[in-house]
Amino acid sequence: MATRSDDDGGSRIWRGVRHLIFGDESEPTLRDQIEEVIDEAEGSRPQSGDLTPHERQMLRNLLHLDDRTAGDICVPRGEIMSVASTISFDDLVAAFADAGHSRLPVYGESLDEVIGMVHIKDVFMANVDKSRDRAMTALLRNPLFVPESMGVLDLLARMRAERVHLAIVVDEFGGTEGLVTIEDVVEEIVGDIEDEHDEQEGAMLVMLDDGIWEADARLEIEELASTVDARLVSEEDDVDTLGGLAFLLAGKILQPGDSVCHASGWRLESIAADSRRILRLRLHAPDGSAQE
């Protein structure tokens, strides 16, 4: 015999299904019904066989997955690790070792001209079998090219259908906006996935002393301005991160120990970087004291 709670849950699900079928706008959607049930379970005492908090969060993520677009979840253009089509095979091997990724985009004249991608499996096979063709044309594979407005669910479906795990996100003018892997999509559901090659990273932003902050180069400019100093912004609209701001000001990749001054008087000091990007910076206030 069904209990009262079973009847309530069943009626909620039925109202959601009825809305989807008949378009009754006066009733909440099935999505709303499921989220309501999750909300009600948040403060309840856990029961055997019930959803764990992590499972409930994954379910929430699934419910809102289609609200996210490729542009929302992509690795920003400034952080894309790529190689030129003219790179030698030995340098390509070194690039994979440095990047720690299984796939690297290949560009022609600039990153706006992505002509393909290289998979580390193909590089490994060519390195082992000396009879294989090591030319870039023989190693190139085709990535997906998707608009930044494409929904994450549609992107996942296309990746599965075409069996391609890397997509180049392009803007309305055809320029490269960012890069998305299938891991990025899965992380939108299950949370961050770290493997044995992922390095432990420091906090995105931390205050060390009065007027001295340390930050990850991927820190969003908006968060930097709202937390540290409203003057720490960029004059260029296409700069979204602290690392991008430092690169724009210096005109080069700041190596550890190098610094550059912002118009506000803040000094941005690189404390970690590699040959391709700035990784972490220390911010020094104009007068060495905390800002209002």
mmCIF file of C-alpha atoms in Angstrom:
data_model
loop_
_atom_site.group_PDB
_atom_site.id
_atom_site.type_symbol
_atom_site.label_atom_id
_atom_site.label_comp_id
_atom_site.label_asym_id
_atom_site.label_seq_id
_atom_site.Cartn_x
_atom_site.Cartn_y
_atom_site.Cartn_z
ATOM 1 C CA MET A 1 0.000 0.000 0.000
ATOM 2 C CA ALA A 2 1.392 3.429 -0.950
ATOM 3 C CA THR A 3 2.217 5.793 1.887
ATOM 4 C CA ARG A 4 1.180 9.431 2.019
ATOM 5 C CA SER A 5 4.703 10.569 1.073
ATOM 6 C CA ASP A 6 4.661 8.178 -1.894
ATOM 7 C CA ASP A 7 1.349 9.687 -3.043
ATOM 8 C CA ASP A 8 2.707 13.230 -2.686
ATOM 9 C CA GLY A 9 5.873 12.388 -4.631
ATOM 10 C CA GLY A 10 3.869 10.575 -7.312
ATOM 11 C CA SER A 11 1.473 13.483 -7.715
ATOM 12 C CA ARG A 12 4.363 15.909 -8.064
ATOM 13 C CA ILE A 13 5.927 13.809 -10.793
ATOM 14 C CA TRP A 14 2.560 13.435 -12.526
ATOM 15 C CA ARG A 15 1.964 17.196 -12.490
ATOM 16 C CA GLY A 16 5.369 17.679 -14.103
ATOM 17 C CA VAL A 17 4.693 15.047 -16.768
ATOM 18 C CA ARG A 18 1.255 16.528 -17.450
ATOM 19 C CA HIS A 19 2.820 19.948 -17.949
ATOM 20 C CA LEU A 20 5.323 18.560 -20.445
ATOM 21 C CA ILE A 21 2.573 16.776 -22.403
ATOM 22 C CA PHE A 22 -0.270 19.281 -22.295
ATOM 23 C CA GLY A 23 1.625 22.557 -21.818
ATOM 24 C CA ASP A 24 -0.306 23.571 -18.692
ATOM 25 C CA GLU A 25 1.615 26.697 -17.708
ATOM 26 C CA SER A 26 -0.150 26.936 -14.374
ATOM 27 C CA GLU A 27 1.657 23.825 -13.149
ATOM 28 C CA PRO A 28 5.406 23.569 -12.394
ATOM 29 C CA THR A 29 7.564 21.608 -14.809
ATOM 30 C CA LEU A 30 8.997 18.182 -14.159
ATOM 31 C CA ARG A 31 12.358 19.894 -13.689
ATOM 32 C CA ASP A 32 10.812 22.102 -10.975
ATOM 33 C CA GLN A 33 9.179 19.103 -9.331
ATOM 34 C CA ILE A 34 12.406 17.121 -9.132
ATOM 35 C CA GLU A 35 14.332 20.098 -7.777
ATOM 36 C CA GLU A 36 11.628 20.669 -5.184
ATOM 37 C CA VAL A 37 11.991 17.093 -3.973
ATOM 38 C CA ILE A 38 15.786 17.537 -3.755
ATOM 39 C CA ASP A 39 15.312 20.757 -1.745
ATOM 40 C CA GLU A 40 12.972 19.022 0.666
ATOM 41 C CA ALA A 41 15.510 16.229 1.177
ATOM 42 C CA GLU A 42 18.370 18.591 2.019
ATOM 43 C CA GLY A 43 17.471 18.987 5.692
ATOM 44 C CA SER A 44 15.992 15.533 6.208
ATOM 45 C CA ARG A 45 17.632 12.667 8.042
ATOM 46 C CA PRO A 46 19.436 10.363 5.569
ATOM 47 C CA GLN A 47 17.852 6.948 5.054
ATOM 48 C CA SER A 48 19.388 3.724 3.849
ATOM 49 C CA GLY A 49 19.425 3.552 0.065
ATOM 50 C CA ASP A 50 18.645 7.271 -0.315
ATOM 51 C CA LEU A 51 20.611 9.647 -2.541
ATOM 52 C CA THR A 52 23.846 10.901 -1.022
ATOM 53 C CA PRO A 53 24.540 14.674 -0.943
ATOM 54 C CA HIS A 54 26.985 14.212 -3.834
ATOM 55 C CA GLU A 55 24.379 12.344 -5.875
ATOM 56 C CA ARG A 56 21.813 15.060 -5.189
ATOM 57 C CA GLN A 57 24.287 17.706 -6.397
ATOM 58 C CA MET A 58 24.971 15.705 -9.556
ATOM 59 C CA LEU A 59 21.219 15.525 -10.166
ATOM 60 C CA ARG A 60 20.949 19.295 -9.719
ATOM 61 C CA ASN A 61 23.775 19.781 -12.195
ATOM 62 C CA LEU A 62 21.988 17.576 -14.719
ATOM 63 C CA LEU A 63 18.762 19.541 -14.319
ATOM 64 C CA HIS A 64 20.528 22.783 -15.207
ATOM 65 C CA LEU A 65 23.061 21.442 -17.685
ATOM 66 C CA ASP A 66 21.245 22.826 -20.705
ATOM 67 C CA ASP A 67 21.375 26.318 -19.185
ATOM 68 C CA ARG A 68 25.136 26.246 -19.818
ATOM 69 C CA THR A 69 26.783 26.834 -23.188
ATOM 70 C CA ALA A 70 30.091 25.888 -24.767
ATOM 71 C CA GLY A 71 31.238 29.464 -24.222
ATOM 72 C CA ASP A 72 30.477 29.177 -20.497
ATOM 73 C CA ILE A 73 32.617 26.098 -19.872
ATOM 74 C CA CYS A 74 35.438 26.433 -22.419
ATOM 75 C CA VAL A 75 39.088 26.964 -21.578
ATOM 76 C CA PRO A 76 39.667 30.649 -22.474
ATOM 77 C CA ARG A 77 41.671 31.462 -25.575
ATOM 78 C CA GLY A 78 44.577 32.805 -23.510
ATOM 79 C CA GLU A 79 44.995 29.472 -21.731
ATOM 80 C CA ILE A 80 44.859 27.190 -24.773
ATOM 81 C CA MET A 81 48.025 25.147 -25.197
ATOM 82 C CA SER A 82 48.565 24.686 -28.928
ATOM 83 C CA VAL A 83 51.320 24.127 -31.496
ATOM 84 C CA ALA A 84 52.123 25.666 -34.873
ATOM 85 C CA SER A 85 51.713 23.584 -38.002
ATOM 86 C CA THR A 86 55.417 24.159 -38.749
ATOM 87 C CA ILE A 87 56.638 22.544 -35.522
ATOM 88 C CA SER A 88 59.198 19.753 -35.838
ATOM 89 C CA PHE A 89 58.391 16.253 -34.637
ATOM 90 C CA ASP A 90 60.923 16.411 -31.783
ATOM 91 C CA ASP A 91 59.529 19.744 -30.629
ATOM 92 C CA LEU A 92 56.024 18.283 -30.851
ATOM 93 C CA VAL A 93 57.043 15.458 -28.498
ATOM 94 C CA ALA A 94 58.488 18.050 -26.116
ATOM 95 C CA ALA A 95 55.292 20.113 -26.345
ATOM 96 C CA PHE A 96 53.178 17.135 -25.268
ATOM 97 C CA ALA A 97 55.538 16.429 -22.376
ATOM 98 C CA ASP A 98 55.286 20.064 -21.288
ATOM 99 C CA ALA A 99 51.523 20.366 -21.719
ATOM 100 C CA GLY A 100 50.500 17.129 -20.026
ATOM 101 C CA HIS A 101 47.481 16.806 -22.333
ATOM 102 C CA SER A 102 46.477 13.999 -24.679
ATOM 103 C CA ARG A 103 45.417 16.347 -27.512
ATOM 104 C CA LEU A 104 46.834 19.632 -28.780
ATOM 105 C CA PRO A 105 45.250 21.997 -31.331
ATOM 106 C CA VAL A 106 47.366 22.875 -34.366
ATOM 107 C CA TYR A 107 47.186 26.358 -35.879
ATOM 108 C CA GLY A 108 48.384 27.968 -39.094
ATOM 109 C CA GLU A 109 49.063 31.709 -39.102
ATOM 110 C CA SER A 110 47.431 32.268 -35.704
ATOM 111 C CA LEU A 111 45.167 30.614 -33.143
ATOM 112 C CA ASP A 112 42.201 31.932 -35.131
ATOM 113 C CA GLU A 113 43.247 29.512 -37.867
ATOM 114 C CA VAL A 114 43.031 26.109 -36.161
ATOM 115 C CA ILE A 115 43.662 23.515 -38.868
ATOM 116 C CA GLY A 116 43.359 20.382 -36.759
ATOM 117 C CA MET A 117 44.592 18.622 -33.648
ATOM 118 C CA VAL A 118 47.211 16.012 -32.788
ATOM 119 C CA HIS A 119 46.583 13.058 -30.494
ATOM 120 C CA ILE A 120 49.396 11.877 -28.254
ATOM 121 C CA LYS A 121 48.669 8.272 -29.255
ATOM 122 C CA ASP A 122 49.607 9.053 -32.871
ATOM 123 C CA VAL A 123 52.766 10.832 -31.747
ATOM 124 C CA PHE A 124 53.741 7.900 -29.549
ATOM 125 C CA MET A 125 53.195 5.379 -32.349
ATOM 126 C CA ALA A 126 55.227 7.489 -34.793
ATOM 127 C CA ASN A 127 57.996 7.823 -32.225
ATOM 128 C CA VAL A 128 58.157 4.067 -31.645
ATOM 129 C CA ASP A 129 57.727 2.967 -35.264
ATOM 130 C CA LYS A 130 60.383 4.817 -37.260
ATOM 131 C CA SER A 131 58.769 3.735 -40.531
ATOM 132 C CA ARG A 132 55.669 5.837 -39.847
ATOM 133 C CA ASP A 133 55.211 9.225 -41.449
ATOM 134 C CA ARG A 134 56.053 11.916 -38.890
ATOM 135 C CA ALA A 135 54.895 14.852 -40.980
ATOM 136 C CA MET A 136 52.219 17.050 -39.431
ATOM 137 C CA THR A 137 49.849 16.289 -42.316
ATOM 138 C CA ALA A 138 49.986 12.597 -41.382
ATOM 139 C CA LEU A 139 49.342 13.261 -37.684
ATOM 140 C CA LEU A 140 46.496 15.768 -38.019
ATOM 141 C CA ARG A 141 42.991 14.850 -36.907
ATOM 142 C CA ASN A 142 39.841 16.933 -37.212
ATOM 143 C CA PRO A 143 38.422 18.538 -34.061
ATOM 144 C CA LEU A 144 34.882 19.796 -33.742
ATOM 145 C CA PHE A 145 34.175 23.457 -34.382
ATOM 146 C CA VAL A 146 31.188 24.698 -32.392
ATOM 147 C CA PRO A 147 29.628 28.125 -31.722
ATOM 148 C CA GLU A 148 29.981 29.507 -28.214
ATOM 149 C CA SER A 149 26.167 29.566 -27.954
ATOM 150 C CA MET A 150 25.823 25.773 -28.340
ATOM 151 C CA GLY A 151 24.225 24.153 -25.292
ATOM 152 C CA VAL A 152 26.346 21.735 -23.274
ATOM 153 C CA LEU A 153 23.886 18.873 -23.814
ATOM 154 C CA ASP A 154 24.001 19.382 -27.578
ATOM 155 C CA LEU A 155 27.794 19.535 -27.425
ATOM 156 C CA LEU A 156 27.960 16.271 -25.483
ATOM 157 C CA ALA A 157 25.620 14.580 -27.952
ATOM 158 C CA ARG A 158 27.715 15.751 -30.904
ATOM 159 C CA MET A 159 30.958 14.619 -29.275
ATOM 160 C CA ARG A 160 29.479 11.171 -28.703
ATOM 161 C CA ALA A 161 28.012 10.917 -32.188
ATOM 162 C CA GLU A 162 31.209 11.969 -33.968
ATOM 163 C CA ARG A 163 33.540 10.303 -31.450
ATOM 164 C CA VAL A 164 35.634 13.446 -31.105
ATOM 165 C CA HIS A 165 36.643 14.533 -27.614
ATOM 166 C CA LEU A 166 37.955 18.029 -28.366
ATOM 167 C CA ALA A 167 36.021 21.014 -29.681
ATOM 168 C CA ILE A 168 37.215 24.461 -30.728
ATOM 169 C CA VAL A 169 34.720 27.107 -29.633
ATOM 170 C CA VAL A 170 34.403 29.918 -32.173
ATOM 171 C CA ASP A 171 32.835 33.356 -31.827
ATOM 172 C CA GLU A 172 30.404 35.061 -34.199
ATOM 173 C CA PHE A 173 33.262 36.169 -36.446
ATOM 174 C CA GLY A 174 34.830 32.709 -36.690
ATOM 175 C CA GLY A 175 37.693 33.528 -34.331
ATOM 176 C CA THR A 176 38.827 31.070 -31.681
ATOM 177 C CA GLU A 177 37.080 31.801 -28.396
ATOM 178 C CA GLY A 178 38.186 28.764 -26.412
ATOM 179 C CA LEU A 179 38.524 24.996 -26.226
ATOM 180 C CA VAL A 180 36.336 22.299 -24.676
ATOM 181 C CA THR A 181 37.155 18.642 -24.011
ATOM 182 C CA ILE A 182 34.691 15.937 -23.120
ATOM 183 C CA GLU A 183 36.211 15.968 -19.632
ATOM 184 C CA ASP A 184 35.119 19.595 -19.262
ATOM 185 C CA VAL A 185 31.560 18.557 -20.110
ATOM 186 C CA VAL A 186 31.557 15.609 -17.694
ATOM 187 C CA GLU A 187 32.939 17.846 -14.919
ATOM 188 C CA GLU A 188 29.838 20.020 -15.277
ATOM 189 C CA ILE A 189 27.898 17.011 -13.975
ATOM 190 C CA VAL A 190 30.197 15.234 -11.515
ATOM 191 C CA GLY A 191 32.487 18.072 -10.434
ATOM 192 C CA ASP A 192 36.229 18.462 -10.916
ATOM 193 C CA ILE A 193 38.073 15.344 -12.052
ATOM 194 C CA GLU A 194 41.727 15.116 -11.096
ATOM 195 C CA ASP A 195 44.070 12.414 -12.299
ATOM 196 C CA GLU A 196 47.569 11.375 -11.246
ATOM 197 C CA HIS A 197 49.118 13.987 -13.550
ATOM 198 C CA ASP A 198 47.190 16.944 -12.189
ATOM 199 C CA GLU A 199 49.339 19.193 -10.035
ATOM 200 C CA GLN A 200 48.064 20.487 -6.722
ATOM 201 C CA GLU A 201 47.286 24.167 -7.144
ATOM 202 C CA GLY A 202 47.152 26.949 -4.628
ATOM 203 C CA ALA A 203 44.079 29.007 -3.822
ATOM 204 C CA MET A 204 42.738 31.211 -6.595
ATOM 205 C CA LEU A 205 43.167 34.337 -4.442
ATOM 206 C CA VAL A 206 44.640 34.784 -0.974
ATOM 207 C CA MET A 207 45.819 37.796 1.018
ATOM 208 C CA LEU A 208 49.344 37.286 2.364
ATOM 209 C CA ASP A 209 49.756 40.579 4.207
ATOM 210 C CA ASP A 210 48.492 44.142 4.159
ATOM 211 C CA GLY A 211 48.563 45.192 0.515
ATOM 212 C CA ILE A 212 50.027 41.904 -0.720
ATOM 213 C CA TRP A 213 47.915 39.265 -2.460
ATOM 214 C CA GLU A 214 48.732 36.077 -4.295
ATOM 215 C CA ALA A 215 46.525 34.794 -7.091
ATOM 216 C CA ASP A 216 46.198 32.151 -9.757
ATOM 217 C CA ALA A 217 46.691 33.647 -13.221
ATOM 218 C CA ARG A 218 43.305 32.206 -14.214
ATOM 219 C CA LEU A 219 41.500 34.403 -11.684
ATOM 220 C CA GLU A 220 38.687 36.325 -13.349
ATOM 221 C CA ILE A 221 39.254 40.088 -13.636
ATOM 222 C CA GLU A 222 35.759 40.754 -12.266
ATOM 223 C CA GLU A 223 36.499 38.786 -9.091
ATOM 224 C CA LEU A 224 39.876 40.511 -8.739
ATOM 225 C CA ALA A 225 38.288 43.957 -9.000
ATOM 226 C CA SER A 226 35.454 43.158 -6.594
ATOM 227 C CA THR A 227 37.719 41.546 -3.973
ATOM 228 C CA VAL A 228 41.007 43.457 -4.108
ATOM 229 C CA ASP A 229 40.652 46.825 -5.827
ATOM 230 C CA ALA A 230 37.973 48.116 -8.208
ATOM 231 C CA ARG A 231 40.697 49.828 -10.257
ATOM 232 C CA LEU A 232 42.288 46.512 -11.233
ATOM 233 C CA VAL A 233 40.544 46.205 -14.582
ATOM 234 C CA SER A 234 41.623 45.952 -18.186
ATOM 235 C CA GLU A 235 41.062 48.495 -20.927
ATOM 236 C CA GLU A 236 40.678 45.626 -23.403
ATOM 237 C CA ASP A 237 37.300 43.874 -23.473
ATOM 238 C CA ASP A 238 38.742 40.516 -24.517
ATOM 239 C CA VAL A 239 40.970 40.173 -21.416
ATOM 240 C CA ASP A 240 39.133 38.118 -18.804
ATOM 241 C CA THR A 241 41.857 36.817 -16.458
ATOM 242 C CA LEU A 242 44.649 38.192 -14.292
ATOM 243 C CA GLY A 243 47.240 36.352 -16.395
ATOM 244 C CA GLY A 244 45.812 37.924 -19.536
ATOM 245 C CA LEU A 245 45.988 41.352 -17.905
ATOM 246 C CA ALA A 246 49.661 40.865 -16.952
ATOM 247 C CA PHE A 247 50.490 39.657 -20.461
ATOM 248 C CA LEU A 248 48.709 42.636 -22.003
ATOM 249 C CA LEU A 249 50.556 45.121 -19.786
ATOM 250 C CA ALA A 250 53.994 43.543 -20.232
ATOM 251 C CA GLY A 251 53.607 42.497 -23.859
ATOM 252 C CA LYS A 252 55.246 39.172 -23.019
ATOM 253 C CA ILE A 253 55.042 36.186 -20.667
ATOM 254 C CA LEU A 254 56.463 37.354 -17.347
ATOM 255 C CA GLN A 255 58.975 34.878 -15.985
ATOM 256 C CA PRO A 256 59.273 34.352 -12.190
ATOM 257 C CA GLY A 257 60.712 37.487 -10.618
ATOM 258 C CA ASP A 258 59.591 39.776 -13.443
ATOM 259 C CA SER A 259 56.880 42.332 -12.741
ATOM 260 C CA VAL A 260 54.798 44.976 -14.442
ATOM 261 C CA CYS A 261 52.874 47.965 -13.091
ATOM 262 C CA HIS A 262 49.167 48.568 -13.592
ATOM 263 C CA ALA A 263 47.820 52.098 -14.178
ATOM 264 C CA SER A 264 46.334 52.002 -10.676
ATOM 265 C CA GLY A 265 49.807 51.642 -9.166
ATOM 266 C CA TRP A 266 49.495 47.948 -8.334
ATOM 267 C CA ARG A 267 52.587 45.912 -9.232
ATOM 268 C CA LEU A 268 51.962 42.451 -10.695
ATOM 269 C CA GLU A 269 54.860 40.093 -10.004
ATOM 270 C CA SER A 270 55.132 36.704 -11.693
ATOM 271 C CA ILE A 271 56.018 33.950 -9.229
ATOM 272 C CA ALA A 272 55.321 30.918 -11.446
ATOM 273 C CA ALA A 273 55.324 30.565 -15.227
ATOM 274 C CA ASP A 274 56.376 28.289 -18.030
ATOM 275 C CA SER A 275 57.339 28.943 -21.642
ATOM 276 C CA ARG A 276 53.699 29.357 -22.722
ATOM 277 C CA ARG A 277 51.863 31.142 -19.932
ATOM 278 C CA ILE A 278 51.952 32.862 -16.557
ATOM 279 C CA LEU A 279 50.722 30.540 -13.824
ATOM 280 C CA ARG A 280 50.674 32.556 -10.601
ATOM 281 C CA LEU A 281 51.203 36.177 -9.577
ATOM 282 C CA ARG A 282 51.779 38.274 -6.492
ATOM 283 C CA LEU A 283 50.036 41.640 -6.298
ATOM 284 C CA HIS A 284 51.664 44.551 -4.451
ATOM 285 C CA ALA A 285 49.508 47.532 -3.478
ATOM 286 C CA PRO A 286 50.607 51.002 -4.671
ATOM 287 C CA ASP A 287 51.712 52.116 -1.197
ATOM 288 C CA GLY A 288 52.369 48.660 0.274
ATOM 289 C CA SER A 289 49.273 48.861 2.452
ATOM 290 C CA ALA A 290 45.760 47.467 2.249
ATOM 291 C CA GLN A 291 43.320 49.205 -0.092
ATOM 292 C CA GLU A 292 39.963 50.529 0.961
#
